[in-house]
Short mmCIF file of C-alpha atoms in Angstrom, two decimals:
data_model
loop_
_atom_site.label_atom_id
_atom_site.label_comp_id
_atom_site.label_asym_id
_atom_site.label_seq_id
_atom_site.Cartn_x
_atom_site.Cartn_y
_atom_site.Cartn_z
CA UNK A 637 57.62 -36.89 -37.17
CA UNK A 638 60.94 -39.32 -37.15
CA UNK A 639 63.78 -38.78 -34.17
CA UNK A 640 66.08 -37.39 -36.75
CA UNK A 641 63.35 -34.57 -38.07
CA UNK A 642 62.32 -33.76 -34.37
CA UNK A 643 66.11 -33.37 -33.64
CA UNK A 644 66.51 -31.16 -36.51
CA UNK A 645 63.52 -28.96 -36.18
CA UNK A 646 64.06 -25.39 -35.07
CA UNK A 647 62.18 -23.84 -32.61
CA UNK A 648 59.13 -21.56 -32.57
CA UNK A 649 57.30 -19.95 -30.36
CA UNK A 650 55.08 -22.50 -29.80
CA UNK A 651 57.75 -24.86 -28.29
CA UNK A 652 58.85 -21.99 -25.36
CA UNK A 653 55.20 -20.55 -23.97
CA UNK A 654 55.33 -18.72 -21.25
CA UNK A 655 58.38 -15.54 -22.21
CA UNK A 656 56.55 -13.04 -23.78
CA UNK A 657 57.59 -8.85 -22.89
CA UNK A 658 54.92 -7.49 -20.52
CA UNK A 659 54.33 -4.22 -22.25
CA UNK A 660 53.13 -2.65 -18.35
CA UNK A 661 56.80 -3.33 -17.09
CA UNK A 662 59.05 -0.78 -18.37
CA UNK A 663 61.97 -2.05 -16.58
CA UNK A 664 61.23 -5.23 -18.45
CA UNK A 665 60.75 -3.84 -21.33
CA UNK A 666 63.87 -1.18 -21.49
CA UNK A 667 66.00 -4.37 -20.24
CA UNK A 668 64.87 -6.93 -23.08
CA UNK A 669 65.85 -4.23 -25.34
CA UNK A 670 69.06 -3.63 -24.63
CA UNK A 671 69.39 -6.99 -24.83
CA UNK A 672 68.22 -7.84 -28.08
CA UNK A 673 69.72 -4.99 -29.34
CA UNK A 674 73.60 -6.25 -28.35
CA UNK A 675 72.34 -9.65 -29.92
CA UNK A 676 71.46 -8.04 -33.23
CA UNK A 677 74.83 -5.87 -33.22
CA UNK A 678 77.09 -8.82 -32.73
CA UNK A 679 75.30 -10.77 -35.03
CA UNK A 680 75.55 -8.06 -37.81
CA UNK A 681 79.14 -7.34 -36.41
CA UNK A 682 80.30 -11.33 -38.16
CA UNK A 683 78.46 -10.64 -40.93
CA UNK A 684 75.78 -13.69 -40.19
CA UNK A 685 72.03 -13.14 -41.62
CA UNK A 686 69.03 -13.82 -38.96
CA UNK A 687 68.16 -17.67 -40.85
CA UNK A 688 71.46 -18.74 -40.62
CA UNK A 689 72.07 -17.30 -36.81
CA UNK A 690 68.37 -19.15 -36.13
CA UNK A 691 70.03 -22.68 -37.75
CA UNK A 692 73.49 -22.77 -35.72
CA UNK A 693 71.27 -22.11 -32.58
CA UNK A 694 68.30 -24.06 -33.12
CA UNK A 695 65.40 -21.49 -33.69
CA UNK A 696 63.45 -19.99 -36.19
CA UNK A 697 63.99 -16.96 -38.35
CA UNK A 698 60.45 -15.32 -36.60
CA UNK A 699 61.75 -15.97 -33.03
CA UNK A 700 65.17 -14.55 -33.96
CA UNK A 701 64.12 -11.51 -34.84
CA UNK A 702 61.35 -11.01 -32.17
CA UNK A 703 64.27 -11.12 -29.76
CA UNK A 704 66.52 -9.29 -31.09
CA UNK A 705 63.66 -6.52 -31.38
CA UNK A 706 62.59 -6.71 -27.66
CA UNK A 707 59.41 -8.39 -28.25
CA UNK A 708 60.32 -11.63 -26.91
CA UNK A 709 62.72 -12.78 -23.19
CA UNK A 710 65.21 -15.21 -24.46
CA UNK A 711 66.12 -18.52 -22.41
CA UNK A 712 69.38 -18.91 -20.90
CA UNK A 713 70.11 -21.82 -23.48
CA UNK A 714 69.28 -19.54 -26.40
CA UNK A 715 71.89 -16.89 -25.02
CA UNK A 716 74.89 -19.59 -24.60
CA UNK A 717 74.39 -21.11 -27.55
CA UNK A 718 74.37 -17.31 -29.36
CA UNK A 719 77.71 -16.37 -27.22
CA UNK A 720 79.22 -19.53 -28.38
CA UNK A 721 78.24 -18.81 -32.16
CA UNK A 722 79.27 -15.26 -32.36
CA UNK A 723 81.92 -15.56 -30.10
CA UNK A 724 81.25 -13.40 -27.41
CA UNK A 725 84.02 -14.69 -25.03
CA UNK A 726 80.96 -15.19 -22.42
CA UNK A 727 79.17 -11.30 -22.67
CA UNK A 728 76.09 -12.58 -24.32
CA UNK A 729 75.66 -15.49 -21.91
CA UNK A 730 76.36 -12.84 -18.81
CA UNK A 731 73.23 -10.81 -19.56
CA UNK A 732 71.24 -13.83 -18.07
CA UNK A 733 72.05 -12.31 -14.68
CA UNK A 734 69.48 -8.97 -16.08
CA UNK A 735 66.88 -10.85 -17.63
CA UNK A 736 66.41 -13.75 -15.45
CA UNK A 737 65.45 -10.73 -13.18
CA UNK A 738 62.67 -9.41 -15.58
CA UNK A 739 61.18 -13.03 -16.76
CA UNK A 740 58.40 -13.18 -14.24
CA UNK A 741 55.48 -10.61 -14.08
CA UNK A 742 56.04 -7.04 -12.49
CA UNK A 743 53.87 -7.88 -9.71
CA UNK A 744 55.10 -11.18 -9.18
CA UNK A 745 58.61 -10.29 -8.43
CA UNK A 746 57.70 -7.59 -6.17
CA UNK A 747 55.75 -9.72 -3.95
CA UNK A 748 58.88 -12.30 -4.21
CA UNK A 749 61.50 -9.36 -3.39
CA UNK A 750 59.44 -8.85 -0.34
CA UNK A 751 59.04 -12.68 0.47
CA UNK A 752 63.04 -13.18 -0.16
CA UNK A 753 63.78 -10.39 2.35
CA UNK A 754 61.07 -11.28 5.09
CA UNK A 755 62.16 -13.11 8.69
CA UNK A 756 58.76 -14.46 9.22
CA UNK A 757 55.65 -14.97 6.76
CA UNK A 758 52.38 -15.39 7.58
CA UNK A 759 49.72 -16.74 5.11
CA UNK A 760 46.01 -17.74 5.71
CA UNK A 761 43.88 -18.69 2.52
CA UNK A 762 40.04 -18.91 2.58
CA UNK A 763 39.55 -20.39 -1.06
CA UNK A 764 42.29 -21.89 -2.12
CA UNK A 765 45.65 -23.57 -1.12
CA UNK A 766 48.39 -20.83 -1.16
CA UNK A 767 50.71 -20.20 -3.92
CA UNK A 768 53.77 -20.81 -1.44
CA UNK A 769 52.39 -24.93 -1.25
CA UNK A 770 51.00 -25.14 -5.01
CA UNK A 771 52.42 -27.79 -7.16
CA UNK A 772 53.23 -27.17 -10.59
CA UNK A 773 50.23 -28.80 -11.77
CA UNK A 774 47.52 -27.82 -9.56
CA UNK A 775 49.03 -24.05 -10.27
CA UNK A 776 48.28 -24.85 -13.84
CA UNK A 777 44.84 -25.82 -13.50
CA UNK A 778 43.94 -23.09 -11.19
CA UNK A 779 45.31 -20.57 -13.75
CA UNK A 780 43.65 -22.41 -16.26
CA UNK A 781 40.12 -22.04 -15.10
CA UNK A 782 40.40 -18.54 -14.90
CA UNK A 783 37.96 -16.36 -17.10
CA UNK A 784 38.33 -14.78 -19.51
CA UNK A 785 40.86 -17.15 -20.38
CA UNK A 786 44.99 -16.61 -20.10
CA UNK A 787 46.61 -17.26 -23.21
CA UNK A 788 48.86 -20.35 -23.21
CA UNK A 789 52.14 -17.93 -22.90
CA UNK A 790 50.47 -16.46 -19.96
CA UNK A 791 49.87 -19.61 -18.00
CA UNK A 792 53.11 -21.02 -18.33
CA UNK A 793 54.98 -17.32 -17.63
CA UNK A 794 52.42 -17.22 -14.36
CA UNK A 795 53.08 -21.43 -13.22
CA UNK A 796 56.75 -20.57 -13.55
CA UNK A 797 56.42 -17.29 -11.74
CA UNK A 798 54.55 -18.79 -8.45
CA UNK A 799 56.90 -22.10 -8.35
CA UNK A 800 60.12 -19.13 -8.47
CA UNK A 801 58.70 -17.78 -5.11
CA UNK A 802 58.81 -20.96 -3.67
CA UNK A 803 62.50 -20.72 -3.59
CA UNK A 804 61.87 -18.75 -0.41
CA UNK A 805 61.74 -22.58 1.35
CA UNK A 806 65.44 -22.63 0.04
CA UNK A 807 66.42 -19.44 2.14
CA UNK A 808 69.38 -19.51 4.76
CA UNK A 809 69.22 -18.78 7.54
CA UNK A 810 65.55 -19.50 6.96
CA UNK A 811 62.72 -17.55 7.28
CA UNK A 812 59.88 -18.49 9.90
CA UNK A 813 56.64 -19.14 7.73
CA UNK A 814 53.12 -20.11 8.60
CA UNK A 815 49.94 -21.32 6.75
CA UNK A 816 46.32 -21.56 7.75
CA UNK A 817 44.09 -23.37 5.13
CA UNK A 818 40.88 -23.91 5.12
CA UNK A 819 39.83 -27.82 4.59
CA UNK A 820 37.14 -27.06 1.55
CA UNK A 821 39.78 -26.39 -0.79
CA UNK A 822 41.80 -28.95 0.37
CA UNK A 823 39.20 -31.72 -0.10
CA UNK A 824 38.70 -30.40 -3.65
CA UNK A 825 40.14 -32.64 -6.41
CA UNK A 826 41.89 -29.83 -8.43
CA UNK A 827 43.15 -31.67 -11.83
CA UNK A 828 41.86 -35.07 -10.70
CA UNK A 829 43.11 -37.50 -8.04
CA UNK A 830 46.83 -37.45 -8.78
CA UNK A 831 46.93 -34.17 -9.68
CA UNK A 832 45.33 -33.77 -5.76
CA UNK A 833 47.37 -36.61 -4.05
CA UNK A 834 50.38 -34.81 -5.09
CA UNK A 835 49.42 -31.19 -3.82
CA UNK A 836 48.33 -33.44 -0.47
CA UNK A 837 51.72 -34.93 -0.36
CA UNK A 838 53.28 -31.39 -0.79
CA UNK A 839 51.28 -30.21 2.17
CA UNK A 840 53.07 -32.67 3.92
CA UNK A 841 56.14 -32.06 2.83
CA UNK A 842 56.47 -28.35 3.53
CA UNK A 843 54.15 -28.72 6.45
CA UNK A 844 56.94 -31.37 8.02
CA UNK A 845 60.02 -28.50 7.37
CA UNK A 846 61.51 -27.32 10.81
CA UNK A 847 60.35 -23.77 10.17
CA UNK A 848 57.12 -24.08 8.71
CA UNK A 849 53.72 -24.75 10.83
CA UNK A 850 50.60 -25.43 8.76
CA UNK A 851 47.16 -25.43 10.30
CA UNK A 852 43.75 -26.36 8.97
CA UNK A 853 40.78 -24.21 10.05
CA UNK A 854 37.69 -27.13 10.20
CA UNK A 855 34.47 -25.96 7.81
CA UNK A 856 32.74 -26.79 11.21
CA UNK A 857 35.04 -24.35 13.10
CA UNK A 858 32.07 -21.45 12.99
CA UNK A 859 32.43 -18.16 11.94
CA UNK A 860 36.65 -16.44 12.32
CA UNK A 861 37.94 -13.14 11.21
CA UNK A 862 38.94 -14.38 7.90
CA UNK A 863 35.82 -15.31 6.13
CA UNK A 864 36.22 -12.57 4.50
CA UNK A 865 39.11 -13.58 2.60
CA UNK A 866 43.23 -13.85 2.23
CA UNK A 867 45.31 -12.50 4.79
CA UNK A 868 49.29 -11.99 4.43
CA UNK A 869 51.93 -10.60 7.07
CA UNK A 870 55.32 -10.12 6.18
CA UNK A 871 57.88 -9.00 8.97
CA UNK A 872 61.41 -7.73 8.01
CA UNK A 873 64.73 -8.25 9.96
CA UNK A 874 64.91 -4.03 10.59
CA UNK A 875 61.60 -4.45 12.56
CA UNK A 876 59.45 -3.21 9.79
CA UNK A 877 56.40 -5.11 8.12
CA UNK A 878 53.86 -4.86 5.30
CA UNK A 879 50.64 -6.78 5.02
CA UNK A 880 47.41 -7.37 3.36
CA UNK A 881 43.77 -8.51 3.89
CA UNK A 882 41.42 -8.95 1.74
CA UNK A 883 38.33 -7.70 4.27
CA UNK A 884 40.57 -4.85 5.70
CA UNK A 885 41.69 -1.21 4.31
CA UNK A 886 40.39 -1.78 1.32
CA UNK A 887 42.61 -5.36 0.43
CA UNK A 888 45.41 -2.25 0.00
CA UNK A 889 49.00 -3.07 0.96
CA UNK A 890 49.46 -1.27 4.93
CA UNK A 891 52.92 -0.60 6.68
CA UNK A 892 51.13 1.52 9.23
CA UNK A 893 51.99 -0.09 12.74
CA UNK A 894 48.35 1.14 13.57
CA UNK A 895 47.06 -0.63 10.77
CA UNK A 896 49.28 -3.49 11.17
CA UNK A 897 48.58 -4.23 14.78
CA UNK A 898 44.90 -5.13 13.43
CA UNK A 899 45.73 -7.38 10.86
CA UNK A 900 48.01 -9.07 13.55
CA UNK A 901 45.08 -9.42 15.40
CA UNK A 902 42.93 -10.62 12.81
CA UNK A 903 45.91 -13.48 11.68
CA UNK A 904 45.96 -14.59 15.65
CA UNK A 905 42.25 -14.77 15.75
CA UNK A 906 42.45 -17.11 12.69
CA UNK A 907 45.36 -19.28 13.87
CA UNK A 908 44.06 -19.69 17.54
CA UNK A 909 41.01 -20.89 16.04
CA UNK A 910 42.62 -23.82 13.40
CA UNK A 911 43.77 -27.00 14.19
CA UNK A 912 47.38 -27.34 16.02
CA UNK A 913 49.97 -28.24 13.74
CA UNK A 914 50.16 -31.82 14.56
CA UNK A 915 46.56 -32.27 14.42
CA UNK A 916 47.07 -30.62 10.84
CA UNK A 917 49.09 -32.86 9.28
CA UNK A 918 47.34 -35.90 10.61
CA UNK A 919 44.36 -34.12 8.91
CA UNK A 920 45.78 -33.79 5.59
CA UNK A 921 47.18 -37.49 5.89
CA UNK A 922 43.58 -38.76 6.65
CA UNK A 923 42.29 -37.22 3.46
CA UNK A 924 45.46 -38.43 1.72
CA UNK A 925 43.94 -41.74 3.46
CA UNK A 926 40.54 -41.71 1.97
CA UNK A 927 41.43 -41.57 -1.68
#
């Protein structure tokens, strides 16, 4: 295909993967549709049919219409470019504030609601490296592996939903946040070398940040309390917390100080038991060392 016919081609939904309507989240849902309703109004309103709205803002008929019936979350670009075509005087491109809220998965932004308001986080991860220090790419292949397989839409809605909670390293004032990793999974060349360099060098990178510590727990460590599996601690700024084990209650979400005293004590075991946080990074910068 030549420059000028790429340049010219309208978009499908095979060029924006990743912002399909979870039919589970009825906020979602009941926002998407308001939305694409107003859309359809004010493009009725000039008098402009569907193929020729589609043309003067670069997508397809199909795609058009899919929005405009709720079916599909548009992009911020595809808003501005419909306020400036109908002439919306900027209240088409304003509903970006309500559905950049719904464009990640319902679970996903509950667990990021919770991250966004905690004062200190507290992460250990048996398997993998946590979602917090994924890059995009080793996110991706991760996702990818999974079976039965995600549809191509789904992996790029759920990559772009875990690298939107890493905003929480953005925060200010800034939370206090703290990893424990196992080595296995970091010694394991998810996507290939690069693809593994880089998610080493992002260790690095967060591990270095003034309030972030990162510990490795050495596979010749012996047995800890969190073989059997994640652990997460969230503490909020009123003096309440919420947390979650894998081996404990059931891997249920507990808010009970009762409850939470023991994963507290099952998170200190673990970090007591890693590496110190200088010792850490030197780890990760040894393996970064042996490639």
């Amino acid at each position: 295909m030549t420059v000028e016919a790429e340049a010219g081609r309208l978009k499908t939904e095979a060029d924006e993967p990743g912002w399909e309507v979870d039919a589970d989240d009825e906020w979602g849902v009941a926002v998407i549709a308001t939305v694409g309703r107003q859309l359809k109004l004010r493009r009725e309103a000039v008098g402009m049919r569907a193929a020729d709205f589609g043309k003067a803002v670069g997508y397809g008929e199909d795609l058009v219409y899919k929005i405009e019936g709720g079916k599909r979350i548009p992009r911020q670009e595809y808003l501005d470019k419909a306020d400036q075509v109908l002439k919306a005087g900027g209240l088409i491109a304003a509903t970006w504030e309500d559905v950049k809220k719904v464009r990640y998965p319902k679970k996903v932004r509950e667990l990021g609601k919770l991250e966004a308001k905690a004062v200190e986080i507290g992460v250990y991860e048996c398997n993998i490296i946590a979602g917090l220090l994924q890059t995009p790419e080793h996110a991706r292949t991760l996702i990818e592996a999974w079976q039965p397989p995600y549809s191509p839409d789904d992996v790029e809605r759920m990559v772009a939903a875990r690298m939107a909670r890493q905003s929480v390293f953005d925060r200010d004032p800034a939370p206090s946040i703290h990893f424990v990793l196992e080595e296995a999974p970091l010694r394991r060349e998810i996507g290939g070398t690069m693809v593994w360099r880089q998610q080493l060098q992002r260790l690095l990178e967060v591990g270095r940040m003034r309030n972030v510590t990162l510990q490795v727990m050495p596979t010749n460590s012996g047995a800890h309390p969190g073989l059997d599996g994640r652990i997460e601690l969230l503490k909020f700024e009123d003096g309440t917390a919420v947390g979650r084990a894998d081996g404990a209650f059931y891997g249920r979400p507990v808010s009970d100080p009762r409850q939470l005293r023991i994963l507290e004590l099952l998170y200190g075991t673990i970090r007591a038991q890693a590496l110190p946080t200088r010792e850490s990074l030197a780890f990760v910068e040894q393996l970064l060392g042996e490639t």
